[in-house]
Short mmCIF file of C-alpha atoms in Angstrom, two decimals:
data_model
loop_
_atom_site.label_atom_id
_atom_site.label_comp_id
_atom_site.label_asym_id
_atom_site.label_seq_id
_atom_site.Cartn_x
_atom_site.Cartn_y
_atom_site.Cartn_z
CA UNK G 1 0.00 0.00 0.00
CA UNK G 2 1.33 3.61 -0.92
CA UNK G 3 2.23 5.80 1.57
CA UNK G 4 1.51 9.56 2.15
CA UNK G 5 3.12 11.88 4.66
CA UNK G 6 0.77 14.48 5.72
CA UNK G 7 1.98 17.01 8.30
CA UNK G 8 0.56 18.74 11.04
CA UNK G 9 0.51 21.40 12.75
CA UNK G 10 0.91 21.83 16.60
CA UNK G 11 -1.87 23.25 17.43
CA UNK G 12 -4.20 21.11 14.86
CA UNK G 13 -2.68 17.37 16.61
CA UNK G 14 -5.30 17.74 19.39
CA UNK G 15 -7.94 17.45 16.71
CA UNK G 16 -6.60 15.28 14.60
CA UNK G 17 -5.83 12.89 17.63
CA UNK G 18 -9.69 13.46 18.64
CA UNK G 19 -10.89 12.72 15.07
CA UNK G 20 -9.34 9.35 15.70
CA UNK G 21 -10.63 8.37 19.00
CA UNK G 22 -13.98 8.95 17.61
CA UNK G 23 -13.88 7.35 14.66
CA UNK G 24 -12.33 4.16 16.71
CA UNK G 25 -9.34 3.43 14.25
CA UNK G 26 -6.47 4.40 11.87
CA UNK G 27 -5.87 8.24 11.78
CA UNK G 28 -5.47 7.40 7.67
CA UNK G 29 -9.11 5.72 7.77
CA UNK G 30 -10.52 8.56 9.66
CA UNK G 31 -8.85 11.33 7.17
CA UNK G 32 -10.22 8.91 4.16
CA UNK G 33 -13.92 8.89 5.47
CA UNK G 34 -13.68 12.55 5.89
CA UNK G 35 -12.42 13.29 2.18
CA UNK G 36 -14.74 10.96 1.05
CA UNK G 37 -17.65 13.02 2.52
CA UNK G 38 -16.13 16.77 1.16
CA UNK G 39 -15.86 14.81 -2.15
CA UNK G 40 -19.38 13.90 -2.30
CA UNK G 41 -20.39 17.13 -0.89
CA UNK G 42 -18.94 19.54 -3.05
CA UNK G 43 -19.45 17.36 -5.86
CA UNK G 44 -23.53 17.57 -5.35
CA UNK G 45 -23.30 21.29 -4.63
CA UNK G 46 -20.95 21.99 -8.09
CA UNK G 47 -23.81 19.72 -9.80
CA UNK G 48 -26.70 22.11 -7.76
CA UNK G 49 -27.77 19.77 -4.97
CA UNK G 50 -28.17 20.87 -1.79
CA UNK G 51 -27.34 19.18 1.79
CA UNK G 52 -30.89 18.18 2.74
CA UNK G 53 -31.41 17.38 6.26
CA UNK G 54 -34.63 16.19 7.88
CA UNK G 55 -36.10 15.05 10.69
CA UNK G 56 -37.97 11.78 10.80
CA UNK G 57 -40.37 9.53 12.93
CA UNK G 58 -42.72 10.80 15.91
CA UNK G 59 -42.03 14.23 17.66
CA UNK G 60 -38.32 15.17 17.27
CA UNK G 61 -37.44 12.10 15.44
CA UNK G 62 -34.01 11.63 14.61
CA UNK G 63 -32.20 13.04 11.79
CA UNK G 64 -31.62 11.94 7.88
CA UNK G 65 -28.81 13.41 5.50
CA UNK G 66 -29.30 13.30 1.70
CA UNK G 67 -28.32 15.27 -1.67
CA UNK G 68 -31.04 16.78 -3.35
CA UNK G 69 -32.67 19.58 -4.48
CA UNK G 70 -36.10 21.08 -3.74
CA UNK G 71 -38.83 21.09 -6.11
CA UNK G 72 -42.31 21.30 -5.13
CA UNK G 73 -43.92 22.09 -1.40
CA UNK G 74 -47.22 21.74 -0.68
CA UNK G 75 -49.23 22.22 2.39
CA UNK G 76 -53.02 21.30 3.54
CA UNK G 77 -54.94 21.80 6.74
CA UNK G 78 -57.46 20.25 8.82
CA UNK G 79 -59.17 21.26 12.12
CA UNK G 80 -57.25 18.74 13.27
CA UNK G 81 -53.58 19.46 11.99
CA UNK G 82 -51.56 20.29 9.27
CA UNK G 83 -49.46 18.47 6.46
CA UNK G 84 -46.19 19.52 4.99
CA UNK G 85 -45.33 17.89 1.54
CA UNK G 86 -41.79 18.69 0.44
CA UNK G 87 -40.34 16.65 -3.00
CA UNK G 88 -36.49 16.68 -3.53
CA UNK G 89 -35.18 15.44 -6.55
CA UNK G 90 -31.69 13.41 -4.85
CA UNK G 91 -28.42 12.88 -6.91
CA UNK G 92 -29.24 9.62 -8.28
CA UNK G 93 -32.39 10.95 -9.93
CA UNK G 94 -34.91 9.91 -7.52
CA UNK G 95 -37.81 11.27 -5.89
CA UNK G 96 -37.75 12.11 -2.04
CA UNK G 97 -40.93 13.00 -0.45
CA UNK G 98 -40.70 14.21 3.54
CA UNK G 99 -43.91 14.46 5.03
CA UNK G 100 -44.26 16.73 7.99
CA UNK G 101 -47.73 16.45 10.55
CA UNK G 102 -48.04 18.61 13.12
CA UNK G 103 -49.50 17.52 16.26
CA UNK G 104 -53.33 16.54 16.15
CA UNK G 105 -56.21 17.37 18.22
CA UNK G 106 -59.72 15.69 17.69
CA UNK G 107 -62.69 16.50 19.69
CA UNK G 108 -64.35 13.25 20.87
CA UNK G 109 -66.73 14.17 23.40
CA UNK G 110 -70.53 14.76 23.25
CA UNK G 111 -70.06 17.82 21.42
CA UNK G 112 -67.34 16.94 19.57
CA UNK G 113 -69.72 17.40 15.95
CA UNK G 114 -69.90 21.43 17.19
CA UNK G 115 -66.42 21.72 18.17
CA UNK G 116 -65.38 20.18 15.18
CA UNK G 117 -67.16 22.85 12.72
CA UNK G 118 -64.57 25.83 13.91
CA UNK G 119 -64.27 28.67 15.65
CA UNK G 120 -67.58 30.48 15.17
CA UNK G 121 -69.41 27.77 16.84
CA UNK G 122 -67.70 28.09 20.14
CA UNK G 123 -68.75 32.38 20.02
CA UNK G 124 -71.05 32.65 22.74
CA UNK G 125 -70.75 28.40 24.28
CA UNK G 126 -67.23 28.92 25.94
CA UNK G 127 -68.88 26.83 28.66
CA UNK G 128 -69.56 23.90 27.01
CA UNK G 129 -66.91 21.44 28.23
CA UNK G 130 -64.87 19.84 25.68
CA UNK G 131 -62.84 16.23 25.67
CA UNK G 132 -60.02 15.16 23.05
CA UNK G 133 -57.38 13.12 22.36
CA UNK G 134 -54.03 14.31 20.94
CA UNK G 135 -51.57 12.78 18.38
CA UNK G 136 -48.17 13.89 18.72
CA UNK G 137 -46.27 15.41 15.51
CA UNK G 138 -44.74 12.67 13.18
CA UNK G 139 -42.71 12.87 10.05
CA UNK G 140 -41.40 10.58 7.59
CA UNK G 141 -39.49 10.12 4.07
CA UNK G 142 -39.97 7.82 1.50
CA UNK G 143 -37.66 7.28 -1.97
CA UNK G 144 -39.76 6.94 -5.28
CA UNK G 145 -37.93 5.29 -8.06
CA UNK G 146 -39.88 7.05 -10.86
CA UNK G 147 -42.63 9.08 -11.58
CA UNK G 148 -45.27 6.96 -11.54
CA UNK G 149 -43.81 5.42 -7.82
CA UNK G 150 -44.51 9.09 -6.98
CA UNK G 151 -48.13 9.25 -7.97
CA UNK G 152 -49.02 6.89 -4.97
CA UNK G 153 -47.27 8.76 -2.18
CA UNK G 154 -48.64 12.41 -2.57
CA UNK G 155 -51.89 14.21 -3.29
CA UNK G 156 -52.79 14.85 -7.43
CA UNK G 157 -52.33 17.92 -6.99
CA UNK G 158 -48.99 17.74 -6.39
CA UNK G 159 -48.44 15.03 -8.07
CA UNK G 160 -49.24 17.46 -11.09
CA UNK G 161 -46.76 20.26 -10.31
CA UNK G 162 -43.90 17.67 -10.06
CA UNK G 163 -44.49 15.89 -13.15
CA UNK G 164 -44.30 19.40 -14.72
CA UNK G 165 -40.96 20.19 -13.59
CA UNK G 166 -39.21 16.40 -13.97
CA UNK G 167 -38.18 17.68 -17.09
CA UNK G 168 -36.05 20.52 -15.97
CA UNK G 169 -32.76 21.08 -15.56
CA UNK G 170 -31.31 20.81 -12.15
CA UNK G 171 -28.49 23.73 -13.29
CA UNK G 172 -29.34 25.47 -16.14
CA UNK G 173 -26.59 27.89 -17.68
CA UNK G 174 -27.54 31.32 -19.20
CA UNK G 175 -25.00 33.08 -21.89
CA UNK G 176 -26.16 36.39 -20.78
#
């Protein structure tokens, strides 16, 4: 195996020596992993991708990393809770769609059919006592393939709006 003599500074070995306890082996595997990330990052952004990072499963979730870039958002609302469609479009050409619910709250009690109508029917009936359950915030990402995998996993409407801008560019270059 080749060898390469990198030098460093006095004041950097304390970093370098933590790098390595943390990544639990060589000092050359640790400085390989971390090349081979800046390589695939800067790659992605030369190419117009994006670091993407997103937050998955209920409540906080945990975090997911990915290359894309953003094409379509699209949001609804219920009395219950909201929903937060966004579609990347990742480095390998495929579709990611993160899905983002806010917390629900649904009225279950004897007047839950009032309370459920909006705000103007509680004007005037602030008495009225109200039971409901909560469901905490989730949100989650799925990978489409293709286009048509896509149609399945969001609303038409959306659907619609993505399937008009497949076509683009990701980096288009003006002579202006």
């Amino acid at each position: 195996m080749p060898n390469k003599t990198i030098y460093v500074a006095d004041d950097d070995l304390p970093l370098y020596q933590r790098a390595q306890e943390m990544a639990g082996g060589t000092l050359s595997a640790t400085i390989t992993a971390a090349l081979r990330r800046f390589v695939e990052v800067e790659e992605g952004r030369k190419q117009g991708y994006d670091e993407i990072v997103v937050r998955v499963g209920p409540g906080l979730g945990r975090k997911q990393r990915f290359s894309g870039v953003l094409l379509a958002q699209w949001e609804r609302s219920t009395n219950e809770r909201t929903e937060t469609f966004r579609i990347y479009r990742s480095r390998s050409e495929k579709f990611v769609v993160h899905l983002e619910r806010s917390e629900a709250y649904t009225n279950v009690g004897p007047n839950a059919e009032k309370w459920n109508t909006g705000w103007r029917a509680w004007i005037g009936d602030w008495s009225a006592d109200q039971t409901f359950t909560r469901t905490p915030a989730e949100s989650s990402l799925r990978v489409a393939g293709s286009l048509e995998e896509l149609r399945g996993m969001v609303p038409d409407e959306l659907y619609d709006v993505v399937a008009d801008l497949v076509d683009q560019p990701t980096i288009e270059d003006l002579d202006i």
